[in-house]
XYZ file of C-alpha atoms in Angstrom:
512
model
C -135.849 66.693 60.699
C -137.824 63.630 59.672
C -136.168 60.312 59.158
C -138.522 57.998 57.269
C -137.013 56.281 54.242
C -138.624 53.534 52.226
C -135.370 51.575 52.465
C -133.801 52.263 55.888
C -130.401 53.890 55.828
C -127.561 53.020 58.190
C -128.191 56.229 60.168
C -131.876 55.428 60.600
C -131.102 51.847 61.650
C -128.674 53.117 64.264
C -131.215 55.654 65.417
C -133.910 53.102 65.855
C -131.527 50.670 67.415
C -130.606 53.335 70.003
C -134.238 53.960 70.735
C -134.837 50.223 71.124
C -131.900 49.846 73.622
C -133.101 52.898 75.497
C -136.706 51.597 75.877
C -135.342 48.236 77.211
C -132.783 49.802 79.491
C -135.193 52.240 81.015
C -137.866 49.519 81.564
C -135.327 47.138 83.099
C -133.922 49.731 85.421
C -137.346 50.516 86.831
C -138.540 46.910 86.791
C -135.420 45.833 88.769
C -135.909 48.658 91.231
C -139.504 47.424 91.821
C -139.027 43.719 91.441
C -136.069 43.089 93.719
C -137.653 44.815 96.761
C -140.901 42.945 96.148
C -138.988 39.615 96.036
C -137.250 40.581 99.282
C -140.616 41.537 100.878
C -142.025 38.130 99.891
C -139.155 36.374 101.571
C -139.870 38.277 104.720
C -143.673 37.789 104.594
C -144.365 34.422 102.752
C -148.117 35.057 102.858
C -147.638 37.759 100.320
C -145.788 35.524 97.896
C -148.871 33.810 96.276
C -150.924 37.059 95.688
C -147.955 38.971 94.265
C -146.859 36.139 92.063
C -150.493 35.532 90.894
C -150.772 39.207 89.768
C -147.384 39.049 87.951
C -148.411 35.802 86.241
C -151.737 37.277 85.111
C -149.969 40.303 83.624
C -147.536 37.976 81.754
C -150.474 36.117 80.111
C -152.095 39.281 78.703
C -151.113 39.803 75.001
C -148.553 42.596 74.764
C -150.504 44.527 72.111
C -153.538 44.439 74.423
C -151.597 46.076 77.237
C -150.270 48.791 74.874
C -153.800 49.433 73.709
C -155.135 49.547 77.220
C -152.553 52.161 78.322
C -153.511 54.477 75.441
C -156.882 55.196 77.058
C -155.258 56.371 80.249
C -153.043 59.436 79.423
C -151.733 59.765 82.998
C -150.416 56.169 82.861
C -149.689 55.904 79.234
C -151.103 57.669 76.156
C -148.734 57.200 73.235
C -144.972 57.407 72.859
C -142.151 56.047 74.991
C -143.941 56.324 78.338
C -146.716 53.690 77.818
C -144.133 51.463 75.997
C -141.847 51.573 79.010
C -144.741 50.970 81.433
C -145.826 47.858 79.350
C -142.216 46.530 79.329
C -141.892 47.009 83.092
C -145.047 44.974 83.643
C -143.746 42.141 81.496
C -140.285 42.191 83.192
C -141.573 42.008 86.760
C -142.413 38.291 86.942
C -138.968 36.741 86.428
C -137.232 39.382 88.561
C -139.708 39.054 91.491
C -139.763 35.298 91.312
C -136.019 34.811 91.155
C -135.300 37.344 93.883
C -137.781 35.458 96.145
C -136.231 32.088 95.286
C -132.720 33.375 95.533
C -133.171 34.691 99.072
C -135.522 31.966 100.344
C -133.127 29.144 99.436
C -130.288 30.474 101.610
C -129.633 28.219 104.588
C -131.152 29.653 107.755
C -128.080 28.575 109.591
C -126.012 31.076 107.653
C -128.398 33.945 108.587
C -128.452 32.773 112.214
C -124.619 32.965 112.205
C -124.919 36.561 111.057
C -127.259 37.427 113.846
C -124.922 35.771 116.386
C -122.160 38.088 115.171
C -124.405 41.104 115.932
C -125.387 41.960 112.352
C -128.619 43.915 111.873
C -131.366 42.761 109.514
C -130.190 45.265 106.888
C -126.571 44.136 107.243
C -127.651 40.493 106.856
C -129.550 41.455 103.660
C -126.635 43.270 102.006
C -123.722 41.161 103.398
C -125.197 37.713 103.350
C -128.520 37.332 101.478
C -128.029 39.421 98.390
C -124.441 38.196 97.705
C -125.502 34.523 98.102
C -128.754 34.967 96.087
C -127.215 37.350 93.500
C -126.658 34.571 90.883
C -130.331 33.583 90.893
C -131.500 37.201 90.981
C -129.288 38.154 88.031
C -130.610 35.110 86.091
C -134.106 36.560 86.463
C -132.945 39.986 85.295
C -131.311 38.313 82.319
C -134.475 36.488 81.319
C -136.603 39.567 81.760
C -134.276 41.702 79.673
C -134.292 39.244 76.680
C -138.088 39.185 76.888
C -138.217 42.980 76.837
C -135.992 43.205 73.818
C -138.529 41.158 71.824
C -141.681 42.881 73.162
C -140.205 46.351 72.643
C -140.707 45.993 68.851
C -144.454 46.408 69.493
C -143.820 49.856 70.954
C -143.733 51.296 67.397
C -147.537 50.736 67.170
C -148.119 53.488 69.779
C -145.314 55.876 68.735
C -142.633 54.484 71.067
C -140.000 54.154 68.311
C -137.466 51.427 68.286
C -136.779 48.697 65.711
C -140.502 47.783 65.517
C -140.854 50.837 63.245
C -139.180 48.859 60.489
C -141.156 45.735 61.160
C -144.562 47.427 61.005
C -143.514 49.446 57.953
C -142.282 46.302 56.196
C -145.544 44.458 57.010
C -147.650 47.406 55.729
C -145.637 47.490 52.447
C -144.928 43.741 52.323
C -141.205 44.420 52.025
C -138.993 41.716 53.569
C -135.952 44.016 53.444
C -137.468 46.487 55.719
C -138.789 43.748 58.050
C -135.251 42.314 58.343
C -133.890 45.779 59.058
C -135.881 45.606 62.303
C -135.767 41.919 63.052
C -131.995 41.349 62.664
C -130.764 44.169 64.945
C -133.414 43.144 67.517
C -132.064 39.580 67.463
C -128.493 40.778 67.782
C -129.431 42.986 70.705
C -131.028 40.029 72.478
C -127.984 37.869 71.948
C -125.583 40.550 73.148
C -127.803 41.283 76.167
C -127.931 37.595 77.075
C -124.122 37.298 76.778
C -123.436 40.495 78.590
C -125.678 39.783 81.554
C -124.217 36.267 81.665
C -120.766 37.771 81.900
C -121.948 40.191 84.649
C -123.512 37.337 86.509
C -120.193 35.394 86.549
C -118.205 38.532 87.390
C -120.412 39.373 90.388
C -120.942 35.863 91.751
C -117.557 34.259 91.250
C -115.961 32.658 94.331
C -113.950 35.273 96.146
C -112.689 35.275 99.702
C -112.440 38.963 99.829
C -115.644 40.255 101.319
C -114.655 43.788 100.441
C -114.667 43.061 96.724
C -118.213 41.630 96.948
C -119.433 44.702 98.815
C -117.783 46.936 96.233
C -119.393 45.110 93.373
C -122.829 45.357 94.940
C -122.287 49.066 95.696
C -121.207 49.737 92.064
C -124.153 47.756 90.781
C -126.804 49.659 92.803
C -125.082 53.018 92.253
C -125.272 52.555 88.524
C -128.868 51.347 88.799
C -130.034 54.525 90.692
C -127.974 57.000 88.719
C -129.127 55.549 85.365
C -132.673 55.638 86.597
C -132.457 59.348 87.381
C -130.904 60.087 84.030
C -133.623 58.102 82.226
C -136.461 59.833 84.078
C -134.983 63.144 83.076
C -134.817 62.060 79.484
C -138.372 60.703 79.257
C -139.832 63.894 80.659
C -138.307 66.032 77.924
C -140.287 66.733 74.738
C -138.367 66.602 71.436
C -140.663 69.097 69.695
C -143.009 71.970 70.328
C -145.646 70.465 67.984
C -146.217 66.664 67.779
C -147.715 65.319 64.504
C -149.089 61.776 64.312
C -150.346 59.509 61.596
C -151.946 56.144 61.079
C -150.040 53.114 60.024
C -150.023 53.105 56.222
C -148.044 54.885 53.568
C -150.554 57.592 52.695
C -150.982 58.574 56.305
C -147.198 58.777 56.853
C -146.958 61.049 53.760
C -149.752 63.315 54.989
C -148.233 63.502 58.439
C -144.916 64.553 56.949
C -146.722 67.131 54.746
C -148.249 68.712 57.812
C -144.963 68.622 59.675
C -142.963 70.167 56.915
C -145.662 72.810 56.315
C -145.369 73.874 59.949
C -141.541 73.896 59.926
C -141.342 75.844 56.684
C -143.700 78.607 57.794
C -142.831 79.064 61.443
C -140.056 78.821 63.988
C -141.771 75.888 65.649
C -140.004 72.495 65.895
C -142.044 69.418 65.018
C -141.716 65.904 66.479
C -143.066 63.118 64.224
C -144.912 60.236 65.759
C -145.874 58.665 62.454
C -146.979 55.100 61.694
C -149.030 54.764 64.881
C -151.809 52.211 65.103
C -155.205 52.794 63.496
C -157.954 55.408 63.781
C -158.777 54.878 67.422
C -155.160 55.178 68.606
C -154.682 58.487 66.735
C -158.022 59.776 67.961
C -157.362 59.053 71.617
C -153.859 60.575 71.285
C -155.067 63.870 69.835
C -157.801 64.134 72.412
C -155.282 63.664 75.194
C -152.818 66.046 73.483
C -150.301 63.229 73.271
C -150.116 64.440 69.679
C -151.256 67.880 68.484
C -152.685 66.902 65.151
C -153.045 64.272 62.410
C -155.031 63.739 59.228
C -158.377 61.974 59.470
C -161.085 61.120 56.859
C -164.547 62.600 57.372
C -166.426 59.363 56.701
C -164.215 57.559 59.245
C -164.760 60.294 61.817
C -168.421 60.358 61.224
C -169.100 56.570 61.399
C -166.215 55.039 63.411
C -165.656 57.794 65.987
C -168.961 59.522 66.211
C -170.964 56.317 65.653
C -173.406 57.996 63.216
C -175.174 56.157 60.374
C -173.411 56.593 57.029
C -174.709 59.413 54.724
C -173.602 60.357 51.206
C -173.757 64.155 51.373
C -170.036 65.257 51.662
C -170.815 68.801 52.850
C -173.283 67.571 55.471
C -170.888 65.028 56.771
C -168.077 67.613 57.093
C -170.213 70.126 58.871
C -171.502 67.438 61.353
C -168.015 66.208 61.994
C -166.695 69.682 62.529
C -169.555 70.590 64.951
C -169.501 67.358 66.935
C -165.724 67.151 67.222
C -165.622 70.641 68.703
C -168.505 69.935 71.120
C -167.510 66.473 72.275
C -163.730 66.411 72.007
C -162.498 70.077 71.750
C -160.907 69.186 68.461
C -160.678 71.500 65.418
C -161.558 69.967 62.023
C -159.675 71.912 59.335
C -160.794 72.292 55.679
C -160.203 69.360 53.354
C -156.780 68.867 51.799
C -158.590 68.411 48.473
C -158.965 64.662 47.882
C -161.175 61.859 49.064
C -159.909 58.388 49.996
C -162.897 56.173 50.041
C -163.064 52.484 50.676
C -162.508 50.595 47.421
C -163.969 47.076 47.112
C -161.590 45.352 44.804
C -161.415 42.241 42.655
C -158.917 41.081 39.987
C -159.276 42.813 36.603
C -159.439 39.380 34.918
C -162.348 38.341 37.078
C -164.208 41.592 36.319
C -163.798 41.019 32.625
C -164.586 37.314 32.722
C -167.795 37.705 34.663
C -168.695 41.145 33.350
C -168.723 42.587 36.873
C -168.820 46.389 37.264
C -170.778 47.091 40.541
C -171.106 45.695 44.019
C -174.605 44.601 43.087
C -173.149 42.616 40.181
C -170.620 40.725 42.386
C -173.237 39.513 44.968
C -174.131 36.466 43.006
C -170.481 35.266 42.783
C -169.430 35.861 46.348
C -170.905 32.602 47.815
C -168.107 30.816 45.967
C -165.415 33.400 46.834
C -163.135 34.211 49.735
C -162.720 37.777 51.112
C -159.979 39.562 53.054
C -160.543 42.662 55.191
C -158.648 44.814 57.655
C -159.439 44.774 61.370
C -161.066 48.202 61.324
C -163.261 47.385 58.292
C -164.689 44.356 60.096
C -165.483 46.325 63.203
C -166.636 49.766 61.903
C -170.184 51.016 61.401
C -169.418 51.739 57.773
C -167.619 48.434 57.319
C -168.279 44.868 56.403
C -171.412 44.318 58.427
C -173.425 47.105 56.784
C -171.913 46.481 53.408
C -172.927 42.762 53.440
C -176.480 43.663 54.408
C -176.784 46.444 51.773
C -175.559 44.274 48.941
C -176.370 40.781 50.369
C -172.723 39.648 50.225
C -172.223 36.063 51.401
C -168.851 34.308 51.268
C -167.774 30.653 51.243
C -166.150 31.168 54.659
C -165.663 33.881 57.229
C -163.569 36.799 55.742
C -159.854 36.584 56.615
C -158.408 39.419 58.685
C -155.102 40.871 57.379
C -153.017 43.963 57.142
C -153.829 46.406 54.278
C -150.556 45.842 52.351
C -150.989 42.077 52.613
C -154.561 42.165 51.131
C -153.480 43.368 47.755
C -150.872 40.654 47.480
C -153.278 38.054 48.697
C -155.814 39.139 46.034
C -153.263 39.199 43.241
C -151.997 35.701 44.228
C -155.583 34.365 44.336
C -155.576 33.550 48.041
C -158.671 35.689 48.346
C -161.103 36.944 45.723
C -162.319 40.252 47.100
C -160.837 42.832 49.439
C -161.526 46.299 50.824
C -158.703 48.724 50.065
C -158.296 52.484 49.748
C -159.089 54.262 46.503
C -155.790 56.213 46.419
C -153.542 53.250 46.972
C -150.863 52.814 44.282
C -151.019 48.997 44.581
C -154.378 48.990 42.773
C -152.845 49.843 39.445
C -149.604 47.831 40.110
C -151.575 44.625 40.597
C -154.201 45.285 37.862
C -157.082 45.332 40.333
C -160.617 46.542 39.587
C -162.657 48.940 41.842
C -166.330 47.947 42.024
C -168.779 50.780 41.793
C -170.632 51.451 45.024
C -173.940 51.705 43.047
C -176.099 51.964 46.174
C -173.943 54.751 47.671
C -173.282 52.770 50.844
C -169.937 54.404 51.743
C -169.976 57.935 53.085
C -167.492 60.548 51.731
C -163.965 60.295 53.068
C -162.410 63.752 52.674
C -158.902 64.000 54.100
C -159.006 66.704 56.832
C -156.379 67.766 59.378
C -157.560 67.345 62.998
C -155.905 69.515 65.717
C -156.375 69.861 69.420
C -157.930 73.263 70.172
C -155.514 73.821 73.150
C -152.629 73.631 70.687
C -154.229 76.157 68.355
C -154.887 78.602 71.224
C -151.226 78.289 72.281
C -149.964 78.800 68.751
C -152.565 81.080 66.996
C -150.673 81.170 63.659
C -150.814 77.426 63.343
C -154.354 77.415 61.937
C -153.516 79.713 59.111
C -150.363 77.642 58.258
C -152.329 74.369 58.073
C -155.212 75.990 56.070
C -152.659 76.894 53.332
C -152.826 73.152 52.420
C -156.573 73.333 51.834
C -157.481 71.914 48.412
C -153.796 71.407 47.467
C -153.845 67.596 46.981
C -155.919 65.817 44.348
C -156.737 62.078 44.363
C -154.342 61.523 41.453
C -151.535 63.449 43.186
C -152.040 61.425 46.363
C -151.942 58.159 44.469
C -148.726 59.349 42.743
C -147.114 60.201 46.049
C -148.008 56.750 47.383
C -146.485 55.207 44.275
C -143.172 57.100 44.632
C -142.815 55.845 48.225
C -144.198 52.326 47.914
C -142.666 51.327 44.530
C -140.010 53.810 43.572
C -138.688 53.398 47.162
C -138.137 57.129 47.510
C -137.743 58.887 50.856
C -140.998 60.247 52.276
C -139.089 63.317 53.396
C -137.808 64.018 49.861
C -141.089 63.195 48.117
C -142.886 65.717 50.381
C -140.194 68.390 49.983
C -140.533 68.165 46.161
C -144.340 68.153 46.360
C -144.513 71.286 48.594
C -141.914 72.958 46.408
C -143.914 72.343 43.244
C -147.023 73.729 45.030
C -144.929 76.842 45.901
C -145.628 76.247 49.595
C -141.917 76.395 50.452
């Protein structure tokens, strides 16, 4: 069952909080298992200290989102979902654990270790009976710092389908809703505070002065037993799939709705269970995920596939674009391009309605003479894509007073309405266009290719589940542009549940 509400419910907050804690716990268990032995190894072989710490420091300086993005392109190491999120968190947690373990053991007086040797203790006995107990306070301080870091970084996991409280933060940013952002930020902050306090308590508990050597040994035994047993449980959990079919989506409202439509259509017409990995990053994340079968399907737009993925020059013939995308996706990626859902969501170049009336602007050609005094705001993809800003500015000779600002889609509409920018590139089916009284400029030179919404599925999945193709094709032509805009409005502004909106829509279409 899908849980994706416009305003998070208590149950969803608890679910995402549990996911968040699980991500951090799994990452920290593995990072500690790796980091502590590396710190011990460095204390035994000091020449290894500088290279190991240098590598850990370099990893720490790489932006977290960059590491998540890098892991997506290597399915065996990452892909999408919890696995790459945990790998990224492990990498970030290693530095404080390795460094503190090395310092904690290296600072122990050599005389103490020599005394152990004189008593006939082996190297392993000295490690567990002398070095680790005496260095435990410093080691646990490193684990404490690493855990708090992981709690914060784990919010980015939502961008690659890892779940956690970042789901609310990304959703809130895309809809510019502070309530939803706080639903993710506040629990995350609370977890960080509780983790810091809890590990501080554990640190005092395990390192307090105690003359009973037996108690120290018992504490260490319990600590490592819990570490290893929890690690085994977590590995077992991560290897399990929550659904037979995995449906993904990009990170804006329309895509989440379309992903839910596909998911419910499958569930209503088969015995298959569906796992939702909605609200992933942009086009390239979803494309790499479906190629690697990290997800089984998602909804793409033909113009985006043709220009951004296949790197073809834009063309205006909708049928030709679809046929080329279908053919090339099958040949190059072993992906099936299904028939159109019935609507097109093209790029919409928007200005304020008042400006359109004041300057009598109707087309992109008309606006060119005003842009040298205007500011523009575009999304990351639009600035980078073949069918994006570069080609548009050349086609219409668009020049701006300064370099266009880069911002999230939801923020662009607000920025335009509040006169922080004067022109943006949105989506033609977005409900915010009418809400903010924005004007869509006519693409009078037919620069943009057609953007028909089409389900994309991995062919291996369709071979494994032959009836799936027929189930998805029942949605062909079922959604008009006005209907899509209305669905977006119900979720974005009426704050209705995506799950309920989709259920009602499918029922009205007699698809349930």
